[in-house]
Coordinates of C-alpha atoms in Angstrom, one line a residue:
M1 CA 10.5 23.0 -6.1
Q2 CA 13.4 25.5 -5.6
V3 CA 16.3 24.7 -4.0
H4 CA 17.7 27.4 -1.5
T5 CA 21.2 28.0 -1.3
G6 CA 22.7 28.7 2.4
S7 CA 20.7 30.4 4.9
D8 CA 20.9 33.7 7.0
R9 CA 18.6 32.3 9.9
W10 CA 17.5 29.3 11.0
D11 CA 14.2 28.9 13.0
G12 CA 15.5 25.4 14.6
E13 CA 18.1 22.8 14.1
A14 CA 18.6 19.2 14.7
D15 CA 20.7 16.7 13.8
V16 CA 18.4 14.6 11.9
V17 CA 15.3 16.3 9.9
V18 CA 12.6 14.0 8.6
V19 CA 9.9 15.0 6.2
G20 CA 6.8 13.0 6.8
F21 CA 5.5 11.1 9.5
G22 CA 4.0 8.0 8.9
A23 CA 5.5 4.5 8.9
A24 CA 9.0 5.3 7.3
G25 CA 9.4 8.7 8.9
A26 CA 8.3 7.3 12.2
S27 CA 10.8 4.3 11.9
A28 CA 13.7 6.6 11.0
A29 CA 13.1 8.9 14.0
I30 CA 13.0 6.8 16.6
E31 CA 16.0 4.8 15.4
A32 CA 17.9 8.1 14.8
S33 CA 16.8 9.1 18.4
D34 CA 17.6 5.7 20.0
R35 CA 21.1 6.2 18.8
G36 CA 21.7 9.6 20.3
A37 CA 20.7 12.1 17.8
Q38 CA 18.2 14.8 17.9
V39 CA 15.5 14.8 15.8
L40 CA 13.0 17.1 14.0
V41 CA 10.0 15.6 12.1
V42 CA 8.1 17.9 9.9
E43 CA 4.4 16.8 8.8
R44 CA 1.7 18.2 6.5
F45 CA -1.2 17.1 8.6
D46 CA -1.6 15.3 12.0
G47 CA 0.9 12.1 10.9
G48 CA 0.1 8.4 10.2
G49 CA -0.5 8.9 6.2
A50 CA -1.4 6.1 4.3
T51 CA -0.1 3.5 7.3
A52 CA -3.0 5.2 9.5
I53 CA -5.6 4.3 7.1
S54 CA -4.1 1.0 6.1
G55 CA -5.6 -2.6 7.5
G56 CA -2.1 -2.6 9.5
I57 CA -0.7 -5.7 7.9
Y58 CA 2.8 -6.1 8.5
Y59 CA 4.6 -8.3 6.1
A60 CA 7.0 -10.5 8.5
G61 CA 8.7 -14.1 8.4
G62 CA 11.4 -16.2 8.7
G63 CA 10.2 -17.8 12.2
T64 CA 8.0 -15.2 14.2
A65 CA 6.8 -15.8 17.2
Q66 CA 3.2 -15.8 15.8
Q67 CA 3.9 -18.2 13.1
K68 CA 5.0 -20.4 15.7
E69 CA 2.2 -19.9 18.0
A70 CA 0.1 -20.7 14.8
G71 CA 2.0 -24.1 14.3
F72 CA 4.1 -23.0 11.2
D73 CA 7.7 -23.5 12.7
H74 CA 9.1 -24.4 9.2
D75 CA 9.7 -21.0 7.8
T76 CA 13.0 -19.6 7.5
P77 CA 14.7 -16.4 6.2
A78 CA 15.8 -18.6 3.3
T79 CA 12.4 -19.5 2.2
M80 CA 11.2 -16.2 2.8
F81 CA 13.9 -15.0 0.2
D82 CA 12.8 -17.5 -2.4
Y83 CA 9.2 -16.5 -2.2
L84 CA 10.1 -12.6 -2.4
K85 CA 12.5 -13.0 -4.9
L86 CA 9.8 -14.3 -7.2
E87 CA 7.8 -11.4 -6.1
T88 CA 10.4 -8.7 -6.7
S89 CA 11.7 -9.7 -9.9
G90 CA 15.2 -8.3 -9.0
V91 CA 13.9 -4.6 -8.1
V92 CA 16.6 -4.8 -5.4
S93 CA 19.9 -6.7 -4.9
D94 CA 20.1 -10.3 -3.8
E95 CA 21.9 -9.0 -1.0
L96 CA 19.4 -6.3 0.2
L97 CA 16.7 -8.8 -0.1
D98 CA 18.4 -11.3 2.0
D99 CA 19.0 -8.7 4.7
F100 CA 15.7 -7.9 4.6
C101 CA 14.6 -11.2 5.1
E102 CA 17.3 -12.0 7.8
R103 CA 16.1 -8.8 10.2
S104 CA 12.3 -9.7 9.3
V105 CA 11.8 -11.2 13.0
E106 CA 14.0 -8.7 14.6
N107 CA 12.0 -5.8 13.1
L108 CA 8.7 -7.0 14.1
Q109 CA 10.3 -7.8 17.6
W110 CA 11.5 -4.1 17.7
L111 CA 7.5 -2.8 16.5
E112 CA 6.3 -5.1 19.6
R113 CA 8.8 -3.3 22.0
L114 CA 7.0 -0.2 20.5
G115 CA 3.8 -1.2 21.5
V116 CA 2.4 -2.5 18.1
P117 CA 0.3 -5.8 19.2
F118 CA 0.5 -8.5 17.0
E119 CA -1.0 -12.1 17.5
G120 CA -0.8 -15.9 16.1
S121 CA -4.6 -16.7 15.4
M122 CA -4.7 -17.9 12.0
A123 CA -7.3 -17.2 9.4
P124 CA -8.8 -20.7 8.3
R125 CA -9.1 -19.8 4.9
K126 CA -7.3 -17.7 1.9
T127 CA -8.6 -13.8 2.1
S128 CA -7.8 -10.4 1.4
Y129 CA -8.3 -9.2 4.7
P130 CA -9.2 -11.6 7.9
T131 CA -12.0 -11.0 10.1
N132 CA -11.4 -9.7 13.8
D133 CA -11.0 -13.5 15.0
Y134 CA -7.8 -13.9 13.1
Y135 CA -4.5 -12.1 12.9
L136 CA -2.0 -14.2 11.1
Y137 CA -3.0 -15.0 7.2
Y138 CA -1.6 -15.6 3.7
S139 CA -1.6 -12.2 2.6
G140 CA 0.5 -12.9 -0.7
N141 CA 0.4 -15.3 -3.7
E142 CA 2.5 -18.0 -1.5
L143 CA -0.3 -20.7 -1.6
A144 CA -0.7 -20.2 -5.7
L145 CA 1.5 -21.4 -8.6
P146 CA 4.2 -20.9 -9.4
Y147 CA 5.3 -19.4 -6.1
K148 CA 4.4 -22.6 -4.0
D149 CA 6.5 -24.9 -6.0
V150 CA 9.5 -22.4 -5.5
A151 CA 9.0 -21.8 -1.7
E152 CA 7.3 -24.0 1.1
P153 CA 4.2 -22.0 1.9
A154 CA 4.2 -20.0 5.1
P155 CA 1.6 -17.2 6.1
R156 CA 3.4 -14.0 6.6
G157 CA 0.6 -11.3 7.0
H158 CA 0.6 -10.3 10.6
R159 CA -2.3 -7.9 11.4
T160 CA -1.8 -5.7 14.1
K161 CA -4.7 -6.5 16.7
G162 CA -7.3 -4.2 16.6
R163 CA -10.7 -4.2 15.5
G164 CA -11.8 -3.3 11.9
T165 CA -8.8 -2.0 10.0
S166 CA -6.1 -1.9 12.4
G167 CA -3.7 0.6 10.8
K168 CA -4.9 3.0 13.2
V169 CA -3.5 0.9 16.2
F170 CA -0.2 0.2 14.6
F171 CA 0.7 4.1 14.0
S172 CA -0.7 5.3 17.3
A173 CA 1.9 3.0 18.9
M174 CA 4.8 4.3 16.9
E175 CA 3.4 7.9 17.5
K176 CA 3.3 7.2 21.4
A177 CA 6.6 5.7 20.9
A178 CA 8.1 9.0 19.3
R179 CA 6.4 10.8 22.0
K180 CA 8.3 9.0 25.0
R181 CA 11.5 9.8 23.1
R182 CA 11.0 13.8 22.9
I183 CA 11.2 13.4 19.2
D184 CA 10.0 16.9 18.0
V185 CA 7.1 16.5 15.5
R186 CA 6.2 19.9 13.8
R187 CA 2.6 19.0 12.4
Q188 CA 0.6 21.1 9.7
T189 CA 4.0 22.2 8.3
T190 CA 4.5 21.7 4.5
V191 CA 8.1 21.4 3.3
T192 CA 8.5 23.5 0.0
S193 CA 12.4 23.2 -0.9
L194 CA 15.6 21.9 0.3
I195 CA 18.3 24.2 1.4
T196 CA 21.9 23.3 0.1
D197 CA 25.4 24.7 0.6
D198 CA 27.6 25.9 -2.2
A199 CA 29.2 22.6 -2.4
G200 CA 25.7 20.8 -3.2
T201 CA 25.4 19.2 0.4
V202 CA 21.9 19.6 1.7
I203 CA 22.0 21.3 4.9
G204 CA 18.2 21.7 5.8
I205 CA 14.7 22.5 4.7
E206 CA 12.4 25.4 4.1
C207 CA 8.7 24.8 4.8
R208 CA 5.3 26.8 5.5
E209 CA 3.6 26.0 8.6
V210 CA 0.0 26.9 9.4
D211 CA 0.3 30.0 11.7
P212 CA 0.0 28.9 15.2
G213 CA -1.4 32.4 16.1
A214 CA -4.2 31.9 13.8
T215 CA -5.9 29.6 16.1
A216 CA -9.5 29.2 14.2
R217 CA -7.9 28.5 10.6
R218 CA -5.2 26.1 12.3
A219 CA -8.3 24.3 13.7
L220 CA -10.1 24.3 10.8
H221 CA -7.1 23.2 8.5
R222 CA -6.6 20.0 11.2
L223 CA -10.4 19.2 11.0
L224 CA -10.7 19.5 7.2
G225 CA -7.5 17.2 6.7
S226 CA -9.1 14.7 9.2
W227 CA -12.4 14.7 6.9
N228 CA -10.8 14.7 3.8
R229 CA -8.4 11.7 4.5
K230 CA -11.8 9.7 5.4
M231 CA -13.6 10.7 2.7
N232 CA -10.8 10.2 0.2
L233 CA -11.1 6.6 1.1
Y234 CA -14.6 6.1 0.9
Y235 CA -15.9 8.8 -1.9
R236 CA -13.5 10.7 -3.0
P237 CA -15.4 13.4 -4.7
I238 CA -16.5 14.7 -1.5
G239 CA -13.2 14.5 -0.1
R240 CA -12.1 16.7 -3.3
L241 CA -14.3 19.4 -2.0
M242 CA -11.8 20.0 0.8
D243 CA -8.6 20.1 -1.0
G244 CA -9.1 23.7 -2.3
P245 CA -9.8 25.0 1.3
I246 CA -7.2 23.0 2.9
R247 CA -4.7 24.3 0.1
R248 CA -6.1 27.9 0.7
I249 CA -5.2 27.9 4.3
E250 CA -1.7 26.6 3.7
R251 CA -1.2 29.2 1.1
E252 CA -2.8 32.2 2.9
H253 CA -2.4 31.7 6.5
S254 CA 0.9 30.0 6.9
V255 CA 4.5 31.4 7.9
V256 CA 7.8 30.4 6.6
R257 CA 10.3 28.6 8.7
R258 CA 13.9 26.8 7.8
Y259 CA 15.1 24.2 9.8
R260 CA 18.7 23.2 9.5
A261 CA 19.8 19.7 9.4
R262 CA 23.1 19.1 11.1
K263 CA 23.7 15.7 9.9
G264 CA 21.2 15.0 7.2
V265 CA 17.5 15.3 5.9
I266 CA 15.5 11.9 5.4
L267 CA 12.3 12.2 2.9
A268 CA 9.5 9.9 3.8
A269 CA 6.5 11.9 2.6
G270 CA 4.8 9.0 0.4
G271 CA 4.0 8.4 -3.1
F272 CA 2.2 10.2 -5.7
A273 CA -0.9 8.5 -5.9
F274 CA -3.0 12.1 -5.4
N275 CA -0.9 13.9 -7.8
R276 CA -3.1 13.0 -11.3
E277 CA -0.4 14.7 -13.5
M278 CA 2.5 12.4 -12.2
L279 CA 0.0 9.4 -12.7
K280 CA -0.7 10.5 -16.3
E281 CA 2.8 10.8 -16.9
H282 CA 4.1 7.7 -15.6
A283 CA 1.0 5.4 -15.0
P284 CA -1.8 6.4 -17.2
R285 CA -3.4 3.1 -17.1
Y286 CA -4.2 3.4 -13.1
L287 CA -5.9 6.9 -13.6
G288 CA -9.4 5.2 -13.0
G289 CA -8.4 4.0 -9.5
T290 CA -9.0 5.3 -6.0
A291 CA -5.9 7.0 -4.6
L292 CA -4.8 5.4 -1.2
G293 CA -3.5 7.6 1.5
T294 CA -3.8 11.3 2.0
I295 CA -3.5 14.4 -0.4
G296 CA -0.1 14.7 1.1
D297 CA 0.7 11.5 -1.2
D298 CA 1.2 14.0 -4.0
G299 CA 5.2 13.2 -4.8
S300 CA 6.3 16.2 -3.0
G301 CA 8.8 14.3 -1.6
I302 CA 10.0 12.6 -4.6
R303 CA 10.0 16.0 -6.1
L304 CA 12.2 17.5 -3.2
G305 CA 14.6 14.9 -4.1
Q306 CA 14.8 15.7 -8.1
S307 CA 15.3 19.3 -7.2
V308 CA 18.9 18.4 -6.0
G309 CA 19.6 16.1 -8.7
G310 CA 17.9 12.6 -7.4
A311 CA 17.3 10.2 -9.9
T312 CA 13.8 8.1 -10.2
D313 CA 12.9 4.4 -11.2
R314 CA 10.0 2.2 -11.1
M315 CA 7.7 5.3 -11.4
E316 CA 5.5 3.3 -14.0
R317 CA 4.9 0.7 -11.0
V318 CA 1.6 1.1 -9.2
S319 CA -0.4 -1.4 -7.2
A320 CA -4.1 -1.6 -7.9
W321 CA -6.0 -3.6 -5.2
R322 CA -8.9 -5.6 -6.8
F323 CA -10.1 -7.5 -4.0
F324 CA -13.2 -9.7 -4.6
N325 CA -12.5 -12.4 -1.9
P326 CA -13.9 -12.5 0.5
P327 CA -16.2 -14.3 0.3
I328 CA -13.9 -16.9 -0.8
A329 CA -16.6 -18.4 -2.9
M330 CA -16.1 -15.6 -5.2
T331 CA -12.7 -17.2 -6.3
E332 CA -15.1 -19.9 -8.0
G333 CA -15.7 -17.5 -10.7
I334 CA -13.6 -16.8 -13.8
L335 CA -11.9 -13.3 -14.5
V336 CA -12.2 -12.5 -18.0
N337 CA -11.3 -9.7 -20.2
K338 CA -13.6 -8.0 -23.2
E339 CA -12.6 -10.8 -25.4
G340 CA -13.6 -13.1 -23.1
E341 CA -10.2 -14.6 -22.2
R342 CA -9.4 -15.6 -18.6
I343 CA -6.6 -13.2 -17.3
C344 CA -5.0 -14.8 -14.4
N345 CA -5.9 -17.5 -11.3
E346 CA -8.7 -15.8 -9.4
L347 CA -6.7 -17.1 -6.0
Y348 CA -4.3 -14.9 -6.8
Y349 CA -3.7 -11.5 -4.0
G350 CA -5.4 -8.5 -5.3
A351 CA -2.8 -6.4 -6.1
K352 CA -1.7 -9.6 -8.5
I353 CA -5.1 -9.4 -10.1
G354 CA -5.0 -5.6 -10.5
E355 CA -1.7 -6.1 -12.1
H356 CA -3.3 -8.6 -14.7
I357 CA -6.2 -6.3 -15.1
A358 CA -4.1 -3.3 -15.9
E359 CA -2.6 -5.1 -18.8
Q360 CA -6.2 -5.8 -20.5
T361 CA -7.9 -3.5 -23.1
D362 CA -9.3 -0.6 -21.5
V363 CA -8.0 -1.9 -18.2
A364 CA -11.2 -4.0 -18.1
A365 CA -12.3 -7.2 -16.5
Y366 CA -15.3 -9.0 -15.4
L367 CA -15.7 -11.7 -12.7
V368 CA -18.5 -14.2 -14.1
V369 CA -20.2 -16.4 -11.8
D370 CA -23.7 -18.7 -12.0
S371 CA -26.3 -19.0 -9.8
R372 CA -25.0 -21.8 -7.6
V373 CA -21.8 -19.7 -7.0
L374 CA -23.6 -16.6 -6.2
A375 CA -25.9 -18.6 -3.5
D376 CA -22.4 -19.8 -1.9
V377 CA -21.0 -16.4 -1.7
K378 CA -24.3 -15.0 -0.1
R379 CA -24.2 -17.6 2.3
Q380 CA -20.4 -17.0 3.2
V381 CA -20.7 -13.4 3.9
P382 CA -22.1 -13.2 7.4
E383 CA -18.9 -15.4 8.6
Q384 CA -16.3 -14.3 6.4
T385 CA -16.5 -10.4 6.1
L386 CA -16.1 -7.4 7.9
W387 CA -18.3 -4.1 7.7
F388 CA -16.4 -2.5 5.0
Q389 CA -16.4 -5.9 3.3
R390 CA -20.0 -6.1 3.6
L391 CA -20.8 -2.7 2.1
Q392 CA -19.0 -3.9 -1.1
T393 CA -21.1 -7.1 -1.3
T394 CA -24.2 -5.2 -0.5
Y395 CA -23.5 -3.2 -3.7
L396 CA -22.3 -6.0 -5.6
F397 CA -25.4 -8.1 -5.2
S398 CA -27.8 -4.9 -5.8
T399 CA -26.6 -2.8 -8.4
G400 CA -22.9 -3.6 -8.9
H401 CA -23.6 -6.4 -11.5
K402 CA -25.4 -7.4 -15.2
K403 CA -27.3 -10.7 -15.3
G404 CA -28.0 -12.9 -18.0
A405 CA -30.2 -15.9 -18.3
T406 CA -27.5 -17.8 -20.6
A407 CA -23.9 -17.1 -20.5
E408 CA -24.3 -15.5 -24.1
E409 CA -26.9 -13.2 -22.9
L410 CA -24.7 -11.9 -20.0
A411 CA -21.7 -11.4 -22.5
R412 CA -24.0 -9.3 -24.6
R413 CA -25.4 -7.2 -22.0
T414 CA -21.6 -6.8 -20.6
G415 CA -20.0 -5.9 -23.7
I416 CA -18.0 -9.1 -23.5
D417 CA -17.3 -10.9 -26.7
P418 CA -20.0 -14.1 -26.6
A419 CA -18.1 -16.4 -28.8
G420 CA -14.9 -15.7 -26.6
L421 CA -16.7 -16.2 -23.4
A422 CA -18.4 -19.5 -24.7
R423 CA -15.0 -21.0 -25.5
T424 CA -13.4 -20.0 -22.0
L425 CA -16.2 -21.5 -20.2
E426 CA -16.2 -24.5 -22.2
R427 CA -12.6 -25.5 -21.6
Y428 CA -12.9 -24.2 -17.8
N429 CA -15.7 -26.7 -17.4
A430 CA -14.5 -29.4 -19.3
D431 CA -10.8 -29.3 -17.6
R432 CA -12.7 -29.6 -14.2
R433 CA -15.1 -32.4 -15.2
D434 CA -12.1 -34.7 -17.0
G435 CA -9.8 -34.0 -14.2
R436 CA -7.2 -32.0 -15.7
P437 CA -5.5 -29.3 -14.0
D438 CA -6.9 -25.7 -14.2
A439 CA -5.3 -23.5 -17.2
M440 CA -4.2 -20.8 -14.8
G441 CA -3.1 -23.0 -12.0
K442 CA -6.0 -22.5 -9.8
D443 CA -6.3 -24.8 -6.8
S444 CA -9.0 -27.6 -8.0
A445 CA -11.1 -26.9 -4.6
H446 CA -11.9 -24.0 -6.1
V447 CA -12.9 -24.9 -9.6
T448 CA -16.2 -26.3 -10.3
P449 CA -18.1 -26.1 -13.6
L450 CA -20.1 -22.8 -14.2
V451 CA -23.4 -24.2 -15.8
D452 CA -26.4 -22.9 -13.6
G453 CA -28.2 -19.9 -15.0
P454 CA -28.4 -17.1 -14.6
F455 CA -24.9 -16.2 -14.7
Y456 CA -23.6 -12.9 -13.2
A457 CA -20.8 -10.4 -14.2
F458 CA -19.1 -8.2 -11.6
D459 CA -17.2 -5.1 -13.2
C460 CA -13.6 -5.4 -12.0
S461 CA -11.9 -2.9 -14.2
I462 CA -9.6 -0.5 -12.7
R463 CA -12.1 2.5 -12.4
V464 CA -14.1 4.5 -9.9
Q465 CA -17.1 2.5 -8.6
A466 CA -18.8 4.0 -5.4
G467 CA -19.5 0.7 -3.6
F468 CA -16.6 -1.3 -5.4
P469 CA -13.3 0.8 -5.0
C470 CA -10.1 -0.2 -6.5
P471 CA -7.2 1.6 -4.3
V472 CA -4.2 2.4 -5.8
L473 CA -0.6 2.7 -4.4
T474 CA 2.2 3.9 -6.1
L475 CA 5.5 2.0 -5.9
G476 CA 8.4 3.8 -7.5
G477 CA 10.6 6.7 -6.1
L478 CA 13.7 8.1 -5.5
V479 CA 16.6 5.7 -6.3
V480 CA 18.6 5.2 -2.9
D481 CA 22.1 3.6 -1.8
E482 CA 21.0 0.1 -0.6
V483 CA 23.6 0.3 2.2
T484 CA 22.8 3.6 3.6
G485 CA 19.4 4.5 2.1
A486 CA 21.2 8.1 0.4
V487 CA 19.6 9.4 -2.5
T488 CA 21.6 9.2 -5.7
G489 CA 21.9 11.0 -8.9
E490 CA 21.7 9.6 -12.5
D491 CA 25.6 9.1 -12.1
G492 CA 24.9 6.9 -9.1
R493 CA 26.7 9.1 -6.5
P494 CA 24.9 9.9 -3.7
I495 CA 23.6 13.3 -2.9
P496 CA 25.3 14.7 0.4
G497 CA 23.0 15.0 3.2
L498 CA 20.0 13.4 1.7
Y499 CA 18.1 10.2 2.3
A500 CA 15.0 8.8 1.4
A501 CA 12.6 6.0 2.8
G502 CA 9.0 4.4 2.4
R503 CA 7.5 5.2 -0.8
N504 CA 9.6 8.3 -1.7
A505 CA 12.4 5.7 -2.4
V506 CA 12.5 2.5 -4.4
G507 CA 12.6 -0.5 -2.1
I508 CA 11.4 -4.2 -1.6
C509 CA 7.7 -3.4 -2.9
S510 CA 8.5 -1.1 -6.1
Q511 CA 8.0 -4.0 -8.3
S512 CA 5.1 -6.0 -7.0
Y513 CA 2.9 -5.9 -3.9
V514 CA 1.5 -7.9 -1.0
S515 CA -0.3 -6.9 1.9
G516 CA 1.8 -5.7 4.4
L517 CA 5.0 -5.2 2.3
S518 CA 5.3 -1.5 1.8
I519 CA 4.8 -1.0 5.8
A520 CA 7.4 -3.5 6.4
D521 CA 9.7 -2.0 3.7
C522 CA 8.9 1.6 5.2
V523 CA 10.1 0.0 8.8
Y524 CA 13.1 -1.6 7.2
S525 CA 14.3 1.3 4.9
G526 CA 13.3 3.8 7.7
R527 CA 15.4 2.7 10.1
R528 CA 18.3 2.0 8.0
A529 CA 18.3 5.8 7.0
G530 CA 17.9 6.9 10.7
A531 CA 20.6 4.6 11.9
V532 CA 22.8 5.7 8.9
V533 CA 22.2 9.6 9.5
A534 CA 22.7 9.3 13.2
R535 CA 26.0 8.1 13.0
N536 CA 26.9 10.9 10.2
S537 CA 29.3 13.5 11.2
T538 CA 27.9 17.1 11.0
V539 CA 27.4 18.3 7.5
A540 CA 26.9 21.9 8.1

């Protein structure tokens, strides 16, 4: 990505120019606007990014109204800090993490003022995503060891109130709020380079906008972009067919635009899950997963920052979502690798499970259950799942499993070491029978001997399975100053005029992810950057 120095002409200007219109970009734009800045947002498609196709989960705690409504009045910012300190493993300073937790209630209230709806109806059981009857749940590992010994558990997964996957409801409210503020959003526009002055200060952007005069091409680009996003989520091979036509329209039917940023540019263009080359370079063990987001999550925002000397970190960190709960009875199985060894607590949040799977030989893992567990699972499906989860269970119960009359036969059919699986089952069953704690710390309520044949194995490896997707989300990005959100170089010095937020930047969830933490970080880091840039003096 070439850096242009100076400019003889500008097609427009604003105090703050934001690249990307997802949760981070919208938060930055709204915050800057509310502080009196004129804001221009540049977005490759129609907006929303990964947020709009997500479950709409927002991680918040420390005493939210929804927690109190559900009867959880013990959560404090300090308790939330203790839990997240274990999850984040030092990816940010204690000071930043403390600030994130202290501001959690206020940031949730800010979203509510924008029109994002939340509710305190508490899910009755541990789940990866609650049904439409519940909008508050344990969205991380709060109930599992060692986390529950470090911090008193509290539900912090605040699901946006809306049927199905409610990310669309979440972002629609933010989009409406931006519209009310007369924030200028230039859609179907791809940023190609940053513009700097002779001193190296970022003073604007160069981009290509699908030609407004080419009405038919512009309409086709919008339609293909919408279809592509949906197909990428459910069946990437079909989505891939649209990649070429989308890029061809952008290349052959677009016009160059240059926009001046009087106070600063904020990069908020998502991660790089759709960039196979970057994944291969930084996180090859996750190549088999299903990229989460849009094809705009191609690392372009990160590479823009690098083009002017921005440093990166945690680029190897990727969240792989291997969810097999709900139904909750699935957690009574054992998750083993090819050697037949158990790899983690099956009650962990799906991203933590995915992290453990990524460490295994061939990133392979299998959930082994017996006929009794499978019968319980099937009985729980109607009550505990939404439509997209039922699609998954339908696949798993029909063609997405291996079966064996005995555990040994199952192992041979699956490619698991039979002796290793036999040892694991023997210990698992004996510990429960003899009243010993589970070796992986699983709650005893979900540990029952697996003895009733036939036995079944569900392939939980990080690889594409049409009926059992394993979404992946990249977590690393540009290094930023923790106080301002300014992009910094290898020497630690801020690059004048350039800021980053969300998955373009290293943040709260760049080491470990739990549901809702990325969107919460997008809001936190987006508001931080928007506020700082709005206060800046004119840089050009």
